[in-house]
Amino acid sequence: MSLSFPNRSRSFDENRKGVRFLGYDGMFEVRFLIEATALRSTDQPSRSEIECLDAFDAERPSILEAASKAYNRSRRNNYTLTAEDIRR
């Protein structure tokens, strides 16, 4: 099986300062968090919850690609993506 993202929902995690989303490998759920710092631009050093969610939506294809690459490197059930993961 391969990783898919049929559920478009995402949520902001205030404690971890990032956006959470889910992927699925068959019937197995894979949890992801992308750090808010990965969603920031150089001209905007910090973002609110709404801005982070909007940035996630705008960059969804590249974020999901980075999530798939991370999952293919080591199949686990929980990942934290950073700005470095998005640039790869």
JSON list of N, CA and C in Angstrom, two decimals:
[
{"chain": "A", "resi": 1, "resn": "MET", "atom": "N", "xyz": [0.84, -1.19, 0.00]},
{"chain": "A", "resi": 1, "resn": "MET", "atom": "CA", "xyz": [0.00, 0.00, 0.00]},
{"chain": "A", "resi": 1, "resn": "MET", "atom": "C", "xyz": [0.88, 1.25, 0.00]},
{"chain": "A", "resi": 2, "resn": "SER", "atom": "N", "xyz": [0.29, 2.34, -0.37]},
{"chain": "A", "resi": 2, "resn": "SER", "atom": "CA", "xyz": [1.02, 3.61, -0.32]},
{"chain": "A", "resi": 2, "resn": "SER", "atom": "C", "xyz": [0.22, 4.61, 0.49]},
{"chain": "A", "resi": 3, "resn": "LEU", "atom": "N", "xyz": [0.87, 5.65, 0.88]},
{"chain": "A", "resi": 3, "resn": "LEU", "atom": "CA", "xyz": [0.24, 6.66, 1.72]},
{"chain": "A", "resi": 3, "resn": "LEU", "atom": "C", "xyz": [-0.72, 7.50, 0.89]},
{"chain": "A", "resi": 4, "resn": "SER", "atom": "N", "xyz": [-1.90, 7.77, 1.46]},
{"chain": "A", "resi": 4, "resn": "SER", "atom": "CA", "xyz": [-2.88, 8.63, 0.81]},
{"chain": "A", "resi": 4, "resn": "SER", "atom": "C", "xyz": [-3.42, 9.63, 1.84]},
{"chain": "A", "resi": 5, "resn": "PHE", "atom": "N", "xyz": [-4.04, 10.67, 1.33]},
{"chain": "A", "resi": 5, "resn": "PHE", "atom": "CA", "xyz": [-4.56, 11.74, 2.18]},
{"chain": "A", "resi": 5, "resn": "PHE", "atom": "C", "xyz": [-6.01, 12.05, 1.79]},
{"chain": "A", "resi": 6, "resn": "PRO", "atom": "N", "xyz": [-6.93, 11.10, 2.03]},
{"chain": "A", "resi": 6, "resn": "PRO", "atom": "CA", "xyz": [-8.31, 11.32, 1.62]},
{"chain": "A", "resi": 6, "resn": "PRO", "atom": "C", "xyz": [-9.06, 12.32, 2.50]},
{"chain": "A", "resi": 7, "resn": "ASN", "atom": "N", "xyz": [-8.58, 12.53, 3.70]},
{"chain": "A", "resi": 7, "resn": "ASN", "atom": "CA", "xyz": [-9.22, 13.43, 4.65]},
{"chain": "A", "resi": 7, "resn": "ASN", "atom": "C", "xyz": [-8.54, 14.79, 4.57]},
{"chain": "A", "resi": 8, "resn": "ARG", "atom": "N", "xyz": [-9.25, 15.81, 4.10]},
{"chain": "A", "resi": 8, "resn": "ARG", "atom": "CA", "xyz": [-8.65, 17.14, 3.93]},
{"chain": "A", "resi": 8, "resn": "ARG", "atom": "C", "xyz": [-8.62, 17.95, 5.21]},
{"chain": "A", "resi": 9, "resn": "SER", "atom": "N", "xyz": [-9.12, 17.41, 6.31]},
{"chain": "A", "resi": 9, "resn": "SER", "atom": "CA", "xyz": [-9.15, 18.18, 7.54]},
{"chain": "A", "resi": 9, "resn": "SER", "atom": "C", "xyz": [-7.75, 18.39, 8.09]},
{"chain": "A", "resi": 10, "resn": "ARG", "atom": "N", "xyz": [-7.58, 19.47, 8.80]},
{"chain": "A", "resi": 10, "resn": "ARG", "atom": "CA", "xyz": [-6.34, 19.80, 9.48]},
{"chain": "A", "resi": 10, "resn": "ARG", "atom": "C", "xyz": [-6.71, 20.65, 10.67]},
{"chain": "A", "resi": 11, "resn": "SER", "atom": "N", "xyz": [-5.85, 20.71, 11.68]},
{"chain": "A", "resi": 11, "resn": "SER", "atom": "CA", "xyz": [-6.14, 21.51, 12.87]},
{"chain": "A", "resi": 11, "resn": "SER", "atom": "C", "xyz": [-4.85, 22.10, 13.40]},
{"chain": "A", "resi": 12, "resn": "PHE", "atom": "N", "xyz": [-4.99, 23.21, 14.09]},
{"chain": "A", "resi": 12, "resn": "PHE", "atom": "CA", "xyz": [-3.85, 23.88, 14.67]},
{"chain": "A", "resi": 12, "resn": "PHE", "atom": "C", "xyz": [-3.62, 23.33, 16.07]},
{"chain": "A", "resi": 13, "resn": "ASP", "atom": "N", "xyz": [-2.40, 22.97, 16.37]},
{"chain": "A", "resi": 13, "resn": "ASP", "atom": "CA", "xyz": [-2.02, 22.48, 17.69]},
{"chain": "A", "resi": 13, "resn": "ASP", "atom": "C", "xyz": [-1.29, 23.61, 18.41]},
{"chain": "A", "resi": 14, "resn": "GLU", "atom": "N", "xyz": [-1.98, 24.26, 19.33]},
{"chain": "A", "resi": 14, "resn": "GLU", "atom": "CA", "xyz": [-1.42, 25.42, 20.04]},
{"chain": "A", "resi": 14, "resn": "GLU", "atom": "C", "xyz": [-0.21, 25.02, 20.88]},
{"chain": "A", "resi": 15, "resn": "ASN", "atom": "N", "xyz": [-0.27, 23.87, 21.53]},
{"chain": "A", "resi": 15, "resn": "ASN", "atom": "CA", "xyz": [0.84, 23.44, 22.39]},
{"chain": "A", "resi": 15, "resn": "ASN", "atom": "C", "xyz": [2.11, 23.16, 21.60]},
{"chain": "A", "resi": 16, "resn": "ARG", "atom": "N", "xyz": [1.99, 22.52, 20.47]},
{"chain": "A", "resi": 16, "resn": "ARG", "atom": "CA", "xyz": [3.15, 22.15, 19.66]},
{"chain": "A", "resi": 16, "resn": "ARG", "atom": "C", "xyz": [3.46, 23.19, 18.58]},
{"chain": "A", "resi": 17, "resn": "LYS", "atom": "N", "xyz": [2.60, 24.20, 18.45]},
{"chain": "A", "resi": 17, "resn": "LYS", "atom": "CA", "xyz": [2.77, 25.27, 17.46]},
{"chain": "A", "resi": 17, "resn": "LYS", "atom": "C", "xyz": [2.97, 24.70, 16.05]},
{"chain": "A", "resi": 18, "resn": "GLY", "atom": "N", "xyz": [1.91, 24.06, 15.58]},
{"chain": "A", "resi": 18, "resn": "GLY", "atom": "CA", "xyz": [1.95, 23.51, 14.24]},
{"chain": "A", "resi": 18, "resn": "GLY", "atom": "C", "xyz": [0.58, 23.07, 13.78]},
{"chain": "A", "resi": 19, "resn": "VAL", "atom": "N", "xyz": [0.52, 22.57, 12.57]},
{"chain": "A", "resi": 19, "resn": "VAL", "atom": "CA", "xyz": [-0.73, 22.11, 11.97]},
{"chain": "A", "resi": 19, "resn": "VAL", "atom": "C", "xyz": [-0.69, 20.59, 11.89]},
{"chain": "A", "resi": 20, "resn": "ARG", "atom": "N", "xyz": [-1.72, 19.96, 12.42]},
{"chain": "A", "resi": 20, "resn": "ARG", "atom": "CA", "xyz": [-1.85, 18.50, 12.40]},
{"chain": "A", "resi": 20, "resn": "ARG", "atom": "C", "xyz": [-2.72, 18.07, 11.22]},
{"chain": "A", "resi": 21, "resn": "PHE", "atom": "N", "xyz": [-2.34, 16.94, 10.62]},
{"chain": "A", "resi": 21, "resn": "PHE", "atom": "CA", "xyz": [-3.15, 16.35, 9.55]},
{"chain": "A", "resi": 21, "resn": "PHE", "atom": "C", "xyz": [-2.87, 14.86, 9.52]},
{"chain": "A", "resi": 22, "resn": "LEU", "atom": "N", "xyz": [-3.71, 14.13, 8.81]},
{"chain": "A", "resi": 22, "resn": "LEU", "atom": "CA", "xyz": [-3.62, 12.66, 8.79]},
{"chain": "A", "resi": 22, "resn": "LEU", "atom": "C", "xyz": [-3.39, 12.13, 7.39]},
{"chain": "A", "resi": 23, "resn": "GLY", "atom": "N", "xyz": [-2.67, 11.03, 7.34]},
{"chain": "A", "resi": 23, "resn": "GLY", "atom": "CA", "xyz": [-2.52, 10.24, 6.13]},
{"chain": "A", "resi": 23, "resn": "GLY", "atom": "C", "xyz": [-2.92, 8.82, 6.45]},
{"chain": "A", "resi": 24, "resn": "TYR", "atom": "N", "xyz": [-3.11, 8.00, 5.42]},
{"chain": "A", "resi": 24, "resn": "TYR", "atom": "CA", "xyz": [-3.52, 6.62, 5.62]},
{"chain": "A", "resi": 24, "resn": "TYR", "atom": "C", "xyz": [-2.73, 5.70, 4.70]},
{"chain": "A", "resi": 25, "resn": "ASP", "atom": "N", "xyz": [-2.26, 4.63, 5.28]},
{"chain": "A", "resi": 25, "resn": "ASP", "atom": "CA", "xyz": [-1.62, 3.55, 4.52]},
{"chain": "A", "resi": 25, "resn": "ASP", "atom": "C", "xyz": [-2.55, 2.36, 4.68]},
{"chain": "A", "resi": 26, "resn": "GLY", "atom": "N", "xyz": [-3.42, 2.19, 3.70]},
{"chain": "A", "resi": 26, "resn": "GLY", "atom": "CA", "xyz": [-4.47, 1.18, 3.84]},
{"chain": "A", "resi": 26, "resn": "GLY", "atom": "C", "xyz": [-5.39, 1.58, 5.00]},
{"chain": "A", "resi": 27, "resn": "MET", "atom": "N", "xyz": [-5.51, 0.70, 5.96]},
{"chain": "A", "resi": 27, "resn": "MET", "atom": "CA", "xyz": [-6.38, 1.01, 7.11]},
{"chain": "A", "resi": 27, "resn": "MET", "atom": "C", "xyz": [-5.61, 1.64, 8.26]},
{"chain": "A", "resi": 28, "resn": "PHE", "atom": "N", "xyz": [-4.30, 1.84, 8.10]},
{"chain": "A", "resi": 28, "resn": "PHE", "atom": "CA", "xyz": [-3.47, 2.40, 9.17]},
{"chain": "A", "resi": 28, "resn": "PHE", "atom": "C", "xyz": [-3.39, 3.92, 9.08]},
{"chain": "A", "resi": 29, "resn": "GLU", "atom": "N", "xyz": [-3.69, 4.57, 10.18]},
{"chain": "A", "resi": 29, "resn": "GLU", "atom": "CA", "xyz": [-3.63, 6.02, 10.27]},
{"chain": "A", "resi": 29, "resn": "GLU", "atom": "C", "xyz": [-2.20, 6.46, 10.57]},
{"chain": "A", "resi": 30, "resn": "VAL", "atom": "N", "xyz": [-1.75, 7.50, 9.87]},
{"chain": "A", "resi": 30, "resn": "VAL", "atom": "CA", "xyz": [-0.42, 8.07, 10.08]},
{"chain": "A", "resi": 30, "resn": "VAL", "atom": "C", "xyz": [-0.61, 9.54, 10.43]},
{"chain": "A", "resi": 31, "resn": "ARG", "atom": "N", "xyz": [-0.13, 9.94, 11.60]},
{"chain": "A", "resi": 31, "resn": "ARG", "atom": "CA", "xyz": [-0.32, 11.30, 12.09]},
{"chain": "A", "resi": 31, "resn": "ARG", "atom": "C", "xyz": [0.88, 12.17, 11.73]},
{"chain": "A", "resi": 32, "resn": "PHE", "atom": "N", "xyz": [0.58, 13.39, 11.31]},
{"chain": "A", "resi": 32, "resn": "PHE", "atom": "CA", "xyz": [1.61, 14.36, 10.95]},
{"chain": "A", "resi": 32, "resn": "PHE", "atom": "C", "xyz": [1.36, 15.68, 11.66]},
{"chain": "A", "resi": 33, "resn": "LEU", "atom": "N", "xyz": [2.46, 16.35, 11.96]},
{"chain": "A", "resi": 33, "resn": "LEU", "atom": "CA", "xyz": [2.43, 17.73, 12.45]},
{"chain": "A", "resi": 33, "resn": "LEU", "atom": "C", "xyz": [3.48, 18.47, 11.63]},
{"chain": "A", "resi": 34, "resn": "ILE", "atom": "N", "xyz": [3.09, 19.59, 11.04]},
{"chain": "A", "resi": 34, "resn": "ILE", "atom": "CA", "xyz": [4.07, 20.45, 10.38]},
{"chain": "A", "resi": 34, "resn": "ILE", "atom": "C", "xyz": [4.25, 21.67, 11.27]},
{"chain": "A", "resi": 35, "resn": "GLU", "atom": "N", "xyz": [5.48, 21.94, 11.63]},
{"chain": "A", "resi": 35, "resn": "GLU", "atom": "CA", "xyz": [5.77, 23.05, 12.53]},
{"chain": "A", "resi": 35, "resn": "GLU", "atom": "C", "xyz": [5.37, 24.38, 11.90]},
{"chain": "A", "resi": 36, "resn": "ALA", "atom": "N", "xyz": [4.88, 25.28, 12.74]},
{"chain": "A", "resi": 36, "resn": "ALA", "atom": "CA", "xyz": [4.48, 26.60, 12.26]},
{"chain": "A", "resi": 36, "resn": "ALA", "atom": "C", "xyz": [5.65, 27.33, 11.60]},
{"chain": "A", "resi": 37, "resn": "THR", "atom": "N", "xyz": [6.86, 27.08, 12.09]},
{"chain": "A", "resi": 37, "resn": "THR", "atom": "CA", "xyz": [8.03, 27.73, 11.49]},
{"chain": "A", "resi": 37, "resn": "THR", "atom": "C", "xyz": [8.22, 27.33, 10.03]},
{"chain": "A", "resi": 38, "resn": "ALA", "atom": "N", "xyz": [7.76, 26.15, 9.65]},
{"chain": "A", "resi": 38, "resn": "ALA", "atom": "CA", "xyz": [7.85, 25.71, 8.26]},
{"chain": "A", "resi": 38, "resn": "ALA", "atom": "C", "xyz": [6.82, 26.41, 7.39]},
{"chain": "A", "resi": 39, "resn": "LEU", "atom": "N", "xyz": [5.82, 27.01, 8.01]},
{"chain": "A", "resi": 39, "resn": "LEU", "atom": "CA", "xyz": [4.75, 27.69, 7.27]},
{"chain": "A", "resi": 39, "resn": "LEU", "atom": "C", "xyz": [4.95, 29.19, 7.20]},
{"chain": "A", "resi": 40, "resn": "ARG", "atom": "N", "xyz": [6.03, 29.67, 7.77]},
{"chain": "A", "resi": 40, "resn": "ARG", "atom": "CA", "xyz": [6.30, 31.11, 7.81]},
{"chain": "A", "resi": 40, "resn": "ARG", "atom": "C", "xyz": [7.12, 31.55, 6.61]},
{"chain": "A", "resi": 41, "resn": "SER", "atom": "N", "xyz": [6.89, 32.77, 6.23]},
{"chain": "A", "resi": 41, "resn": "SER", "atom": "CA", "xyz": [7.72, 33.36, 5.18]},
{"chain": "A", "resi": 41, "resn": "SER", "atom": "C", "xyz": [8.73, 34.29, 5.83]},
{"chain": "A", "resi": 42, "resn": "THR", "atom": "N", "xyz": [9.76, 34.67, 5.10]},
{"chain": "A", "resi": 42, "resn": "THR", "atom": "CA", "xyz": [10.79, 35.52, 5.67]},
{"chain": "A", "resi": 42, "resn": "THR", "atom": "C", "xyz": [10.27, 36.90, 6.03]},
{"chain": "A", "resi": 43, "resn": "ASP", "atom": "N", "xyz": [9.25, 37.38, 5.34]},
{"chain": "A", "resi": 43, "resn": "ASP", "atom": "CA", "xyz": [8.70, 38.69, 5.66]},
{"chain": "A", "resi": 43, "resn": "ASP", "atom": "C", "xyz": [7.60, 38.62, 6.73]},
{"chain": "A", "resi": 44, "resn": "GLN", "atom": "N", "xyz": [7.30, 37.44, 7.22]},
{"chain": "A", "resi": 44, "resn": "GLN", "atom": "CA", "xyz": [6.27, 37.28, 8.25]},
{"chain": "A", "resi": 44, "resn": "GLN", "atom": "C", "xyz": [6.80, 36.28, 9.29]},
{"chain": "A", "resi": 45, "resn": "PRO", "atom": "N", "xyz": [7.55, 36.79, 10.29]},
{"chain": "A", "resi": 45, "resn": "PRO", "atom": "CA", "xyz": [8.22, 35.88, 11.23]},
{"chain": "A", "resi": 45, "resn": "PRO", "atom": "C", "xyz": [7.29, 35.07, 12.13]},
{"chain": "A", "resi": 46, "resn": "SER", "atom": "N", "xyz": [6.07, 35.50, 12.32]},
{"chain": "A", "resi": 46, "resn": "SER", "atom": "CA", "xyz": [5.13, 34.69, 13.11]},
{"chain": "A", "resi": 46, "resn": "SER", "atom": "C", "xyz": [3.76, 34.77, 12.46]},
{"chain": "A", "resi": 47, "resn": "ARG", "atom": "N", "xyz": [2.96, 33.75, 12.73]},
{"chain": "A", "resi": 47, "resn": "ARG", "atom": "CA", "xyz": [1.63, 33.69, 12.14]},
{"chain": "A", "resi": 47, "resn": "ARG", "atom": "C", "xyz": [0.63, 33.24, 13.18]},
{"chain": "A", "resi": 48, "resn": "SER", "atom": "N", "xyz": [-0.58, 33.72, 13.02]},
{"chain": "A", "resi": 48, "resn": "SER", "atom": "CA", "xyz": [-1.67, 33.31, 13.90]},
{"chain": "A", "resi": 48, "resn": "SER", "atom": "C", "xyz": [-2.16, 31.93, 13.48]},
{"chain": "A", "resi": 49, "resn": "GLU", "atom": "N", "xyz": [-3.07, 31.37, 14.26]},
{"chain": "A", "resi": 49, "resn": "GLU", "atom": "CA", "xyz": [-3.65, 30.07, 13.93]},
{"chain": "A", "resi": 49, "resn": "GLU", "atom": "C", "xyz": [-4.28, 30.09, 12.54]},
{"chain": "A", "resi": 50, "resn": "ILE", "atom": "N", "xyz": [-5.08, 31.10, 12.27]},
{"chain": "A", "resi": 50, "resn": "ILE", "atom": "CA", "xyz": [-5.75, 31.20, 10.96]},
{"chain": "A", "resi": 50, "resn": "ILE", "atom": "C", "xyz": [-4.73, 31.33, 9.83]},
{"chain": "A", "resi": 51, "resn": "GLU", "atom": "N", "xyz": [-3.70, 32.12, 10.06]},
{"chain": "A", "resi": 51, "resn": "GLU", "atom": "CA", "xyz": [-2.68, 32.29, 9.02]},
{"chain": "A", "resi": 51, "resn": "GLU", "atom": "C", "xyz": [-1.92, 30.99, 8.77]},
{"chain": "A", "resi": 52, "resn": "CYS", "atom": "N", "xyz": [-1.66, 30.23, 9.83]},
{"chain": "A", "resi": 52, "resn": "CYS", "atom": "CA", "xyz": [-0.99, 28.93, 9.67]},
{"chain": "A", "resi": 52, "resn": "CYS", "atom": "C", "xyz": [-1.87, 27.97, 8.87]},
{"chain": "A", "resi": 53, "resn": "LEU", "atom": "N", "xyz": [-3.15, 27.92, 9.20]},
{"chain": "A", "resi": 53, "resn": "LEU", "atom": "CA", "xyz": [-4.06, 27.03, 8.47]},
{"chain": "A", "resi": 53, "resn": "LEU", "atom": "C", "xyz": [-4.19, 27.45, 7.01]},
{"chain": "A", "resi": 54, "resn": "ASP", "atom": "N", "xyz": [-4.26, 28.76, 6.77]},
{"chain": "A", "resi": 54, "resn": "ASP", "atom": "CA", "xyz": [-4.32, 29.26, 5.39]},
{"chain": "A", "resi": 54, "resn": "ASP", "atom": "C", "xyz": [-3.04, 28.93, 4.63]},
{"chain": "A", "resi": 55, "resn": "ALA", "atom": "N", "xyz": [-1.88, 29.08, 5.30]},
{"chain": "A", "resi": 55, "resn": "ALA", "atom": "CA", "xyz": [-0.60, 28.76, 4.66]},
{"chain": "A", "resi": 55, "resn": "ALA", "atom": "C", "xyz": [-0.54, 27.26, 4.35]},
{"chain": "A", "resi": 56, "resn": "PHE", "atom": "N", "xyz": [-1.04, 26.43, 5.26]},
{"chain": "A", "resi": 56, "resn": "PHE", "atom": "CA", "xyz": [-1.08, 24.99, 5.02]},
{"chain": "A", "resi": 56, "resn": "PHE", "atom": "C", "xyz": [-1.92, 24.70, 3.78]},
{"chain": "A", "resi": 57, "resn": "ASP", "atom": "N", "xyz": [-3.10, 25.29, 3.70]},
{"chain": "A", "resi": 57, "resn": "ASP", "atom": "CA", "xyz": [-3.98, 25.06, 2.55]},
{"chain": "A", "resi": 57, "resn": "ASP", "atom": "C", "xyz": [-3.32, 25.51, 1.24]},
{"chain": "A", "resi": 58, "resn": "ALA", "atom": "N", "xyz": [-2.61, 26.63, 1.28]},
{"chain": "A", "resi": 58, "resn": "ALA", "atom": "CA", "xyz": [-1.96, 27.15, 0.08]},
{"chain": "A", "resi": 58, "resn": "ALA", "atom": "C", "xyz": [-0.81, 26.26, -0.37]},
{"chain": "A", "resi": 59, "resn": "GLU", "atom": "N", "xyz": [-0.15, 25.62, 0.57]},
{"chain": "A", "resi": 59, "resn": "GLU", "atom": "CA", "xyz": [1.02, 24.79, 0.27]},
{"chain": "A", "resi": 59, "resn": "GLU", "atom": "C", "xyz": [0.74, 23.29, 0.38]},
{"chain": "A", "resi": 60, "resn": "ARG", "atom": "N", "xyz": [-0.53, 22.93, 0.45]},
{"chain": "A", "resi": 60, "resn": "ARG", "atom": "CA", "xyz": [-0.91, 21.53, 0.67]},
{"chain": "A", "resi": 60, "resn": "ARG", "atom": "C", "xyz": [-0.18, 20.54, -0.24]},
{"chain": "A", "resi": 61, "resn": "PRO", "atom": "N", "xyz": [-0.11, 20.75, -1.55]},
{"chain": "A", "resi": 61, "resn": "PRO", "atom": "CA", "xyz": [0.55, 19.75, -2.40]},
{"chain": "A", "resi": 61, "resn": "PRO", "atom": "C", "xyz": [2.01, 19.49, -2.00]},
{"chain": "A", "resi": 62, "resn": "SER", "atom": "N", "xyz": [2.77, 20.55, -1.73]},
{"chain": "A", "resi": 62, "resn": "SER", "atom": "CA", "xyz": [4.18, 20.34, -1.36]},
{"chain": "A", "resi": 62, "resn": "SER", "atom": "C", "xyz": [4.31, 19.75, 0.04]},
{"chain": "A", "resi": 63, "resn": "ILE", "atom": "N", "xyz": [3.39, 20.08, 0.94]},
{"chain": "A", "resi": 63, "resn": "ILE", "atom": "CA", "xyz": [3.41, 19.51, 2.29]},
{"chain": "A", "resi": 63, "resn": "ILE", "atom": "C", "xyz": [3.10, 18.02, 2.23]},
{"chain": "A", "resi": 64, "resn": "LEU", "atom": "N", "xyz": [2.10, 17.63, 1.46]},
{"chain": "A", "resi": 64, "resn": "LEU", "atom": "CA", "xyz": [1.74, 16.22, 1.34]},
{"chain": "A", "resi": 64, "resn": "LEU", "atom": "C", "xyz": [2.86, 15.43, 0.65]},
{"chain": "A", "resi": 65, "resn": "GLU", "atom": "N", "xyz": [3.53, 16.05, -0.29]},
{"chain": "A", "resi": 65, "resn": "GLU", "atom": "CA", "xyz": [4.68, 15.40, -0.95]},
{"chain": "A", "resi": 65, "resn": "GLU", "atom": "C", "xyz": [5.79, 15.16, 0.08]},
{"chain": "A", "resi": 66, "resn": "ALA", "atom": "N", "xyz": [6.07, 16.17, 0.91]},
{"chain": "A", "resi": 66, "resn": "ALA", "atom": "CA", "xyz": [7.10, 16.02, 1.95]},
{"chain": "A", "resi": 66, "resn": "ALA", "atom": "C", "xyz": [6.70, 14.96, 2.96]},
{"chain": "A", "resi": 67, "resn": "ALA", "atom": "N", "xyz": [5.42, 14.91, 3.29]},
{"chain": "A", "resi": 67, "resn": "ALA", "atom": "CA", "xyz": [4.93, 13.89, 4.23]},
{"chain": "A", "resi": 67, "resn": "ALA", "atom": "C", "xyz": [5.11, 12.49, 3.64]},
{"chain": "A", "resi": 68, "resn": "SER", "atom": "N", "xyz": [4.80, 12.34, 2.37]},
{"chain": "A", "resi": 68, "resn": "SER", "atom": "CA", "xyz": [4.96, 11.04, 1.70]},
{"chain": "A", "resi": 68, "resn": "SER", "atom": "C", "xyz": [6.41, 10.61, 1.67]},
{"chain": "A", "resi": 69, "resn": "LYS", "atom": "N", "xyz": [7.32, 11.56, 1.39]},
{"chain": "A", "resi": 69, "resn": "LYS", "atom": "CA", "xyz": [8.75, 11.24, 1.37]},
{"chain": "A", "resi": 69, "resn": "LYS", "atom": "C", "xyz": [9.23, 10.81, 2.74]},
{"chain": "A", "resi": 70, "resn": "ALA", "atom": "N", "xyz": [8.80, 11.52, 3.78]},
{"chain": "A", "resi": 70, "resn": "ALA", "atom": "CA", "xyz": [9.19, 11.16, 5.15]},
{"chain": "A", "resi": 70, "resn": "ALA", "atom": "C", "xyz": [8.68, 9.77, 5.49]},
{"chain": "A", "resi": 71, "resn": "TYR", "atom": "N", "xyz": [7.46, 9.48, 5.12]},
{"chain": "A", "resi": 71, "resn": "TYR", "atom": "CA", "xyz": [6.87, 8.17, 5.41]},
{"chain": "A", "resi": 71, "resn": "TYR", "atom": "C", "xyz": [7.60, 7.07, 4.65]},
{"chain": "A", "resi": 72, "resn": "ASN", "atom": "N", "xyz": [7.98, 7.31, 3.41]},
{"chain": "A", "resi": 72, "resn": "ASN", "atom": "CA", "xyz": [8.67, 6.30, 2.61]},
{"chain": "A", "resi": 72, "resn": "ASN", "atom": "C", "xyz": [10.09, 6.02, 3.12]},
{"chain": "A", "resi": 73, "resn": "ARG", "atom": "N", "xyz": [10.71, 7.00, 3.79]},
{"chain": "A", "resi": 73, "resn": "ARG", "atom": "CA", "xyz": [12.04, 6.79, 4.36]},
{"chain": "A", "resi": 73, "resn": "ARG", "atom": "C", "xyz": [11.99, 5.86, 5.57]},
{"chain": "A", "resi": 74, "resn": "SER", "atom": "N", "xyz": [10.96, 6.01, 6.40]},
{"chain": "A", "resi": 74, "resn": "SER", "atom": "CA", "xyz": [10.84, 5.17, 7.60]},
{"chain": "A", "resi": 74, "resn": "SER", "atom": "C", "xyz": [9.37, 5.09, 7.98]},
{"chain": "A", "resi": 75, "resn": "ARG", "atom": "N", "xyz": [8.78, 3.99, 7.75]},
{"chain": "A", "resi": 75, "resn": "ARG", "atom": "CA", "xyz": [7.33, 3.84, 7.96]},
{"chain": "A", "resi": 75, "resn": "ARG", "atom": "C", "xyz": [7.01, 3.76, 9.45]},
{"chain": "A", "resi": 76, "resn": "ARG", "atom": "N", "xyz": [6.57, 4.90, 9.97]},
{"chain": "A", "resi": 76, "resn": "ARG", "atom": "CA", "xyz": [6.14, 5.00, 11.37]},
{"chain": "A", "resi": 76, "resn": "ARG", "atom": "C", "xyz": [4.70, 5.50, 11.36]},
{"chain": "A", "resi": 77, "resn": "ASN", "atom": "N", "xyz": [4.16, 5.75, 12.55]},
{"chain": "A", "resi": 77, "resn": "ASN", "atom": "CA", "xyz": [2.78, 6.24, 12.60]},
{"chain": "A", "resi": 77, "resn": "ASN", "atom": "C", "xyz": [2.68, 7.68, 13.08]},
{"chain": "A", "resi": 78, "resn": "ASN", "atom": "N", "xyz": [3.83, 8.35, 13.28]},
{"chain": "A", "resi": 78, "resn": "ASN", "atom": "CA", "xyz": [3.81, 9.71, 13.79]},
{"chain": "A", "resi": 78, "resn": "ASN", "atom": "C", "xyz": [5.03, 10.47, 13.27]},
{"chain": "A", "resi": 79, "resn": "TYR", "atom": "N", "xyz": [4.81, 11.66, 12.68]},
{"chain": "A", "resi": 79, "resn": "TYR", "atom": "CA", "xyz": [5.89, 12.46, 12.10]},
{"chain": "A", "resi": 79, "resn": "TYR", "atom": "C", "xyz": [5.72, 13.92, 12.45]},
{"chain": "A", "resi": 80, "resn": "THR", "atom": "N", "xyz": [6.85, 14.60, 12.61]},
{"chain": "A", "resi": 80, "resn": "THR", "atom": "CA", "xyz": [6.88, 16.05, 12.71]},
{"chain": "A", "resi": 80, "resn": "THR", "atom": "C", "xyz": [7.70, 16.56, 11.53]},
{"chain": "A", "resi": 81, "resn": "LEU", "atom": "N", "xyz": [7.08, 17.36, 10.70]},
{"chain": "A", "resi": 81, "resn": "LEU", "atom": "CA", "xyz": [7.75, 17.94, 9.53]},
{"chain": "A", "resi": 81, "resn": "LEU", "atom": "C", "xyz": [8.27, 19.32, 9.87]},
{"chain": "A", "resi": 82, "resn": "THR", "atom": "N", "xyz": [9.45, 19.64, 9.38]},
{"chain": "A", "resi": 82, "resn": "THR", "atom": "CA", "xyz": [10.08, 20.94, 9.61]},
{"chain": "A", "resi": 82, "resn": "THR", "atom": "C", "xyz": [10.24, 21.66, 8.29]},
{"chain": "A", "resi": 83, "resn": "ALA", "atom": "N", "xyz": [10.77, 22.88, 8.36]},
{"chain": "A", "resi": 83, "resn": "ALA", "atom": "CA", "xyz": [11.04, 23.64, 7.14]},
{"chain": "A", "resi": 83, "resn": "ALA", "atom": "C", "xyz": [12.03, 22.89, 6.26]},
{"chain": "A", "resi": 84, "resn": "GLU", "atom": "N", "xyz": [12.96, 22.19, 6.86]},
{"chain": "A", "resi": 84, "resn": "GLU", "atom": "CA", "xyz": [13.95, 21.41, 6.11]},
{"chain": "A", "resi": 84, "resn": "GLU", "atom": "C", "xyz": [13.26, 20.32, 5.27]},
{"chain": "A", "resi": 85, "resn": "ASP", "atom": "N", "xyz": [12.24, 19.68, 5.82]},
{"chain": "A", "resi": 85, "resn": "ASP", "atom": "CA", "xyz": [11.51, 18.64, 5.09]},
{"chain": "A", "resi": 85, "resn": "ASP", "atom": "C", "xyz": [10.80, 19.20, 3.86]},
{"chain": "A", "resi": 86, "resn": "ILE", "atom": "N", "xyz": [10.31, 20.42, 3.97]},
{"chain": "A", "resi": 86, "resn": "ILE", "atom": "CA", "xyz": [9.57, 21.04, 2.86]},
{"chain": "A", "resi": 86, "resn": "ILE", "atom": "C", "xyz": [10.51, 21.44, 1.74]},
{"chain": "A", "resi": 87, "resn": "ARG", "atom": "N", "xyz": [11.75, 21.82, 2.09]},
{"chain": "A", "resi": 87, "resn": "ARG", "atom": "CA", "xyz": [12.72, 22.26, 1.07]},
{"chain": "A", "resi": 87, "resn": "ARG", "atom": "C", "xyz": [13.34, 21.10, 0.30]},
{"chain": "A", "resi": 88, "resn": "ARG", "atom": "N", "xyz": [13.26, 19.89, 0.81]},
{"chain": "A", "resi": 88, "resn": "ARG", "atom": "CA", "xyz": [13.91, 18.74, 0.14]},
{"chain": "A", "resi": 88, "resn": "ARG", "atom": "C", "xyz": [13.26, 18.41, -1.18]}
]
